[in-house]
Coordinates of C-alpha atoms and ligand atoms in Angstrom, one line a residue:
M1 CA 130.5 64.8 151.9
T2 CA 128.2 67.6 151.4
Y3 CA 126.6 69.0 148.4
R4 CA 123.7 71.5 147.1
T5 CA 121.5 70.7 144.4
H6 CA 119.8 73.6 142.2
A7 CA 116.9 73.0 140.0
S8 CA 116.8 75.2 136.9
G9 CA 119.3 77.4 138.3
Q10 CA 117.2 77.9 141.5
L11 CA 118.7 76.7 144.8
G12 CA 116.7 73.4 145.5
W13 CA 117.7 71.7 148.7
R14 CA 121.1 71.4 150.3
L15 CA 122.7 69.1 152.7
A16 CA 125.5 71.5 153.5
P17 CA 125.3 73.9 156.3
R18 CA 124.6 77.4 155.4
D19 CA 128.1 78.4 156.0
E20 CA 129.9 75.4 154.8
T21 CA 131.2 75.4 151.3
P22 CA 129.9 72.3 149.6
L23 CA 132.1 69.7 148.0
Y24 CA 130.0 69.9 144.9
E25 CA 126.9 71.7 143.6
L26 CA 124.6 70.1 140.8
F27 CA 122.4 72.3 138.4
H28 CA 119.7 71.4 136.3
G29 CA 119.6 73.8 133.4
D30 CA 121.2 74.7 130.1
A31 CA 125.1 75.3 130.5
F32 CA 125.4 78.3 128.2
A33 CA 122.6 79.9 130.4
W34 CA 124.6 79.1 133.6
L35 CA 127.9 80.1 132.1
S36 CA 126.5 83.6 131.0
S37 CA 125.5 84.3 134.3
A38 CA 128.8 83.0 136.0
P39 CA 131.1 85.4 137.8
P40 CA 134.3 86.2 135.7
S41 CA 137.3 84.1 137.1
S42 CA 135.4 82.1 139.2
I43 CA 136.3 78.4 137.8
H44 CA 139.9 77.0 138.1
A45 CA 139.2 74.0 135.7
V46 CA 137.0 72.3 133.3
V47 CA 136.8 68.4 132.7
T48 CA 133.8 67.7 130.2
D49 CA 132.4 65.3 127.8
P50 CA 130.1 67.4 125.6
P51 CA 127.3 66.3 123.3
Y52 CA 128.5 65.9 119.8
G53 CA 126.0 65.1 117.4
L54 CA 124.2 68.0 119.1
V55 CA 120.7 66.4 118.4
E56 CA 121.7 63.1 120.3
Y57 CA 120.5 64.2 123.4
S58 CA 117.4 65.8 122.2
E59 CA 114.1 64.5 123.5
S60 CA 113.1 63.0 120.1
Q61 CA 116.5 61.0 119.7
L62 CA 116.5 59.8 123.3
R63 CA 113.1 58.3 122.6
K64 CA 114.4 56.6 119.8
L65 CA 117.5 55.5 121.7
K66 CA 115.1 53.9 124.5
A67 CA 113.2 52.5 121.7
G68 CA 116.3 50.6 120.2
K69 CA 116.1 51.8 116.8
G70 CA 116.1 54.9 114.3
G71 CA 117.9 58.2 114.9
I72 CA 121.6 59.0 115.3
W73 CA 122.1 56.3 117.8
R74 CA 123.3 53.0 116.7
I75 CA 123.4 49.9 118.7
P76 CA 126.6 48.0 117.1
P77 CA 126.1 44.7 116.3
S78 CA 127.2 42.3 119.2
F79 CA 129.2 39.0 118.8
D80 CA 131.3 37.0 121.0
G81 CA 129.0 37.6 124.1
C82 CA 130.5 41.4 123.9
R83 CA 127.3 43.6 124.6
R84 CA 128.2 46.8 122.6
N85 CA 127.2 50.0 124.0
P86 CA 124.9 52.5 121.9
L87 CA 127.2 54.9 120.0
P88 CA 126.1 58.1 118.0
R89 CA 126.4 57.9 114.4
F90 CA 129.1 60.7 113.8
T91 CA 129.8 59.6 110.4
V92 CA 126.5 60.9 109.1
L93 CA 127.2 64.4 110.0
T94 CA 126.3 66.8 107.1
E95 CA 128.0 70.0 106.5
K96 CA 125.1 71.8 108.4
D97 CA 125.7 69.8 111.1
R98 CA 129.5 70.6 111.0
V99 CA 128.9 74.2 111.1
S100 CA 126.2 73.9 114.2
L101 CA 129.4 71.7 116.0
R102 CA 131.6 74.7 115.5
T103 CA 129.2 77.1 116.5
F104 CA 128.5 75.2 119.6
F105 CA 132.1 75.1 120.8
A106 CA 132.4 78.7 119.8
E107 CA 129.6 79.8 122.0
L108 CA 130.9 77.3 124.7
S109 CA 134.5 78.7 124.5
D110 CA 133.7 82.2 124.8
P111 CA 131.9 82.2 128.0
L112 CA 134.1 79.8 129.5
M113 CA 137.1 82.1 128.4
R114 CA 135.3 84.8 130.8
A115 CA 134.4 82.2 133.8
L116 CA 137.7 80.8 134.1
V117 CA 140.9 82.1 136.0
P118 CA 144.0 82.8 134.1
G119 CA 146.0 79.6 133.9
A120 CA 143.0 77.3 134.2
H121 CA 143.1 74.3 132.1
V122 CA 140.1 72.6 130.2
F123 CA 140.0 68.9 129.2
I124 CA 137.3 68.2 126.8
A125 CA 136.4 64.7 125.2
T126 CA 136.2 64.5 121.8
N127 CA 136.8 61.7 119.0
P128 CA 139.1 61.4 116.1
L129 CA 136.3 62.2 113.6
V130 CA 135.2 65.5 114.9
S131 CA 138.1 67.1 117.3
Y132 CA 139.2 69.5 114.7
L133 CA 135.6 71.2 115.3
V134 CA 136.1 71.5 118.8
Y135 CA 139.8 72.6 118.8
E136 CA 139.6 75.4 116.2
P137 CA 136.9 77.4 118.2
F138 CA 138.7 77.0 121.4
I139 CA 141.6 78.6 119.7
A140 CA 139.9 81.2 118.1
A141 CA 138.4 82.2 121.6
G142 CA 142.0 82.6 122.8
F143 CA 142.7 79.2 124.5
E144 CA 146.4 78.0 124.3
K145 CA 146.1 74.1 123.1
R146 CA 148.6 72.4 125.5
G147 CA 148.1 68.8 123.7
E148 CA 145.8 66.1 123.9
I149 CA 145.2 63.3 126.4
I150 CA 145.1 60.1 124.5
R151 CA 142.7 57.6 126.3
V152 CA 143.8 54.2 125.1
V153 CA 140.4 52.6 125.0
H154 CA 139.7 49.3 123.1
T155 CA 136.2 49.7 122.0
L156 CA 134.4 47.5 119.4
R157 CA 133.8 50.6 117.2
G158 CA 134.9 50.7 113.6
G159 CA 137.0 48.1 111.6
D160 CA 133.7 46.8 110.1
R161 CA 134.1 45.5 106.3
P162 CA 131.8 47.5 103.8
K163 CA 128.0 46.9 104.8
N164 CA 126.0 44.5 102.7
A165 CA 129.3 43.4 100.9
H166 CA 131.3 41.6 103.6
D167 CA 132.0 38.6 101.1
E168 CA 132.8 40.6 98.2
F169 CA 135.5 42.6 100.3
P170 CA 136.7 40.4 103.0
D171 CA 140.0 42.3 103.3
V172 CA 138.7 45.5 103.7
S173 CA 137.8 47.7 106.5
V174 CA 135.9 51.1 106.0
M175 CA 137.5 52.8 108.9
P176 CA 140.3 51.7 111.3
K177 CA 139.1 50.1 114.6
S178 CA 139.3 52.6 116.9
C179 CA 141.5 51.9 119.8
W180 CA 142.0 55.8 121.4
E181 CA 139.9 58.5 122.4
P182 CA 141.6 62.2 122.3
W183 CA 140.8 64.7 125.3
G184 CA 141.9 68.0 123.9
L185 CA 143.9 70.0 126.6
F186 CA 143.5 73.7 126.5
R187 CA 144.9 76.4 129.0
K188 CA 143.5 80.0 129.6
P189 CA 146.6 82.1 129.1
C190 CA 148.5 83.0 132.4
E191 CA 149.0 86.0 134.0
G192 CA 152.9 86.4 133.8
R193 CA 155.0 83.7 134.6
V194 CA 153.6 80.0 135.6
Q195 CA 155.0 80.5 139.3
D196 CA 153.2 84.2 139.4
N197 CA 150.1 82.5 138.0
L198 CA 150.0 79.7 140.6
R199 CA 150.7 81.7 143.5
K200 CA 147.8 84.2 142.6
W201 CA 145.2 81.7 140.9
K202 CA 146.4 78.4 141.9
T203 CA 146.4 77.5 138.4
G204 CA 148.8 77.3 135.3
G205 CA 150.2 73.6 135.7
L206 CA 149.2 70.1 136.1
R207 CA 149.4 68.2 139.4
R208 CA 152.2 65.6 139.3
I209 CA 151.3 62.0 139.8
S210 CA 154.1 61.8 142.3
P211 CA 157.3 64.1 143.0
E212 CA 159.2 61.7 140.7
L213 CA 156.7 61.2 138.1
P214 CA 154.8 64.1 135.7
F215 CA 151.1 63.7 134.6
K216 CA 151.2 61.9 131.6
D217 CA 149.1 62.3 128.3
L218 CA 148.9 58.6 127.6
I219 CA 146.5 56.8 129.8
S220 CA 144.9 53.3 129.2
S221 CA 141.5 52.9 130.4
A222 CA 138.7 50.3 129.9
P223 CA 135.1 51.6 129.1
A224 CA 132.8 51.9 132.1
R225 CA 131.4 48.6 132.9
G226 CA 129.9 46.5 135.9
I227 CA 129.3 48.3 138.8
E228 CA 129.7 51.7 137.5
R229 CA 127.0 50.9 134.7
E230 CA 124.6 49.6 137.4
I231 CA 125.2 52.9 139.6
A232 CA 125.0 55.2 136.4
P233 CA 123.4 53.9 133.5
H234 CA 124.0 56.9 131.2
P235 CA 124.7 56.2 127.5
S236 CA 128.1 57.8 127.6
L237 CA 129.1 57.1 130.7
K238 CA 133.0 57.8 131.4
P239 CA 135.0 55.6 133.8
Q240 CA 136.1 56.6 137.0
H241 CA 139.5 55.2 136.9
F242 CA 140.4 57.8 133.9
L243 CA 138.5 60.7 135.4
R244 CA 140.0 60.6 138.6
Q245 CA 143.6 61.0 137.1
I246 CA 142.5 63.9 134.9
V247 CA 140.6 65.9 137.5
R248 CA 143.2 65.2 140.1
A249 CA 145.8 66.6 137.1
S250 CA 143.5 69.6 136.6
L251 CA 144.1 71.6 139.6
P252 CA 147.8 71.7 140.4
L253 CA 147.6 72.8 144.1
G254 CA 144.5 70.6 144.6
E255 CA 142.7 74.1 145.3
G256 CA 139.7 75.7 143.3
V257 CA 136.6 74.6 141.4
I258 CA 136.3 72.2 138.6
L259 CA 133.2 72.7 136.1
D260 CA 131.5 70.0 134.1
P261 CA 128.9 71.8 132.2
F262 CA 127.6 68.6 130.5
M263 CA 127.8 66.3 133.6
G264 CA 125.3 63.4 132.6
S265 CA 125.4 61.1 135.3
G266 CA 128.0 63.1 137.4
S267 CA 131.0 60.8 136.8
T268 CA 133.3 63.6 136.7
I269 CA 131.7 65.1 139.7
A270 CA 132.3 61.9 141.6
A271 CA 135.6 61.5 140.3
A272 CA 136.4 64.7 141.9
A273 CA 134.6 64.1 145.2
A274 CA 136.8 60.8 145.3
C275 CA 139.8 63.1 145.0
G276 CA 138.4 65.5 147.7
L277 CA 138.2 68.4 145.1
R278 CA 135.1 71.0 144.7
S279 CA 133.4 70.6 141.6
I280 CA 130.0 72.1 140.0
G281 CA 128.1 69.9 137.5
I282 CA 125.3 70.9 135.2
D283 CA 122.8 68.9 132.8
A284 CA 119.9 70.2 131.0
N285 CA 118.1 66.9 131.3
R286 CA 116.1 66.4 134.5
E287 CA 116.6 62.6 134.3
Y288 CA 120.4 62.7 134.5
V289 CA 120.5 65.4 137.1
E290 CA 118.4 62.8 139.4
M291 CA 120.9 59.9 138.1
A292 CA 123.7 62.2 139.1
Q293 CA 122.5 62.9 142.5
A294 CA 122.0 59.3 143.2
A295 CA 125.1 58.0 141.5
I296 CA 128.0 60.5 142.8
P297 CA 128.0 59.0 146.4
R298 CA 128.0 55.8 145.0
L299 CA 130.7 56.3 142.3
A300 CA 132.9 58.2 144.5
G301 CA 133.0 55.5 147.0
L302 CA 134.3 53.2 144.8
S303 CA 137.8 52.1 146.1
P304 CA 140.6 51.7 143.5
E305 CA 140.6 47.9 144.4
E306 CA 136.9 47.8 143.4
L307 CA 137.5 49.7 140.2
R308 CA 140.4 47.5 139.3
A309 CA 138.0 44.5 140.0
N310 CA 135.7 46.2 137.6
G311 CA 138.2 45.7 134.9
A312 CA 139.3 49.4 135.1
G313 CA 142.6 50.7 133.3
V314 CA 142.8 47.3 131.0
Ligands
SAM1 C1 128.2 62.9 126.6 S1 127.1 63.3 127.9 C2 128.3 63.4 129.2 C3 128.1 61.9 130.0 C4 128.9 61.9 131.2 N1 130.4 62.1 130.6 C5 128.8 60.8 132.0 O1 129.6 59.9 132.6 O2 127.6 60.5 132.3 C6 126.7 64.9 127.5 C7 125.6 65.3 128.4 O3 125.4 66.9 128.0 C8 124.2 67.1 128.2 N2 123.4 68.4 127.7 C9 123.2 68.4 126.4 N3 123.2 69.8 125.9 C10 123.5 70.6 127.1 C11 123.1 71.8 127.4 N4 123.0 73.0 126.7 N5 123.3 72.3 128.8 C12 123.6 71.4 129.8 N6 123.6 70.0 129.5 C13 123.7 69.6 128.3 C14 123.0 65.9 128.1 O4 121.9 65.7 128.7 C15 124.1 64.8 128.0 O5 123.8 64.3 129.4

């Protein structure tokens, strides 16, 4: 496996010989700055899990997360021996936050439209509370909405009784217990028919699971845990079992480059590497880029049996 690492947009060090195309490249820097200088029509798919509270990955909020109190991150109460992972407090978003989120995704979708080849797909993780703030700017930027991938994931989020009034309202939940995570699926319009676009740009469709089975929009996927979390202790780690299915589907002919502009610990890049697909990862936080450098080869090296033994898919 060969890869290159770039620090703040500069070529850092690389393991790939000069004439060899690396399997993946990692950049430390701002995704928007990177995208503004990306060559037009150079990326074939995007698979990403962006920041949502906008502020949740700011230095002050990350300090509060590490301290275990205050800020947008909440540590849900644990019970039955289950440790619950920190979650950003999306329900406290104000109107100003909502405007900022819309602006964030408008500023993301415009340069993505330019950097992507015709027919390129975008898979973008979201949640049922804020997905509309992602989808509208993507459609306004000219993307076609091609559906949603429903990740069936049984977290311990939601379903709680009214705070400090549990005994008074024992039969009431404030919100449904969350059992799914939507991933918006968008496509840059094709040039001509899908078959023309596939020939010219290698994009436009989704890779089938097998000749008999098309890619499906419902995927059962347990939260990342155990060995994956030990390898990549990012607060928003996504599981390999799920990401490998998504990245594989994103390049219909297995050719081209997948971008994750918000790679965190590099789980998308690792999934692409495990599938033998080329990718580029960016993160603004140096600590996470270093985490990704170390984690990617180890995550990519986990076999399907090891992922199953780790509880994947259930
Ligand atoms: C939800 S996390 C992604 C986690 C990833 N799915 C994983 O499995 O590790 C979002 C990431 O976006 C990064 N980020 C936030 N703003 C950014 C920006 N403007 N440019 C690049 N990365 C950014 C954060 O540092 C964070 O690691």
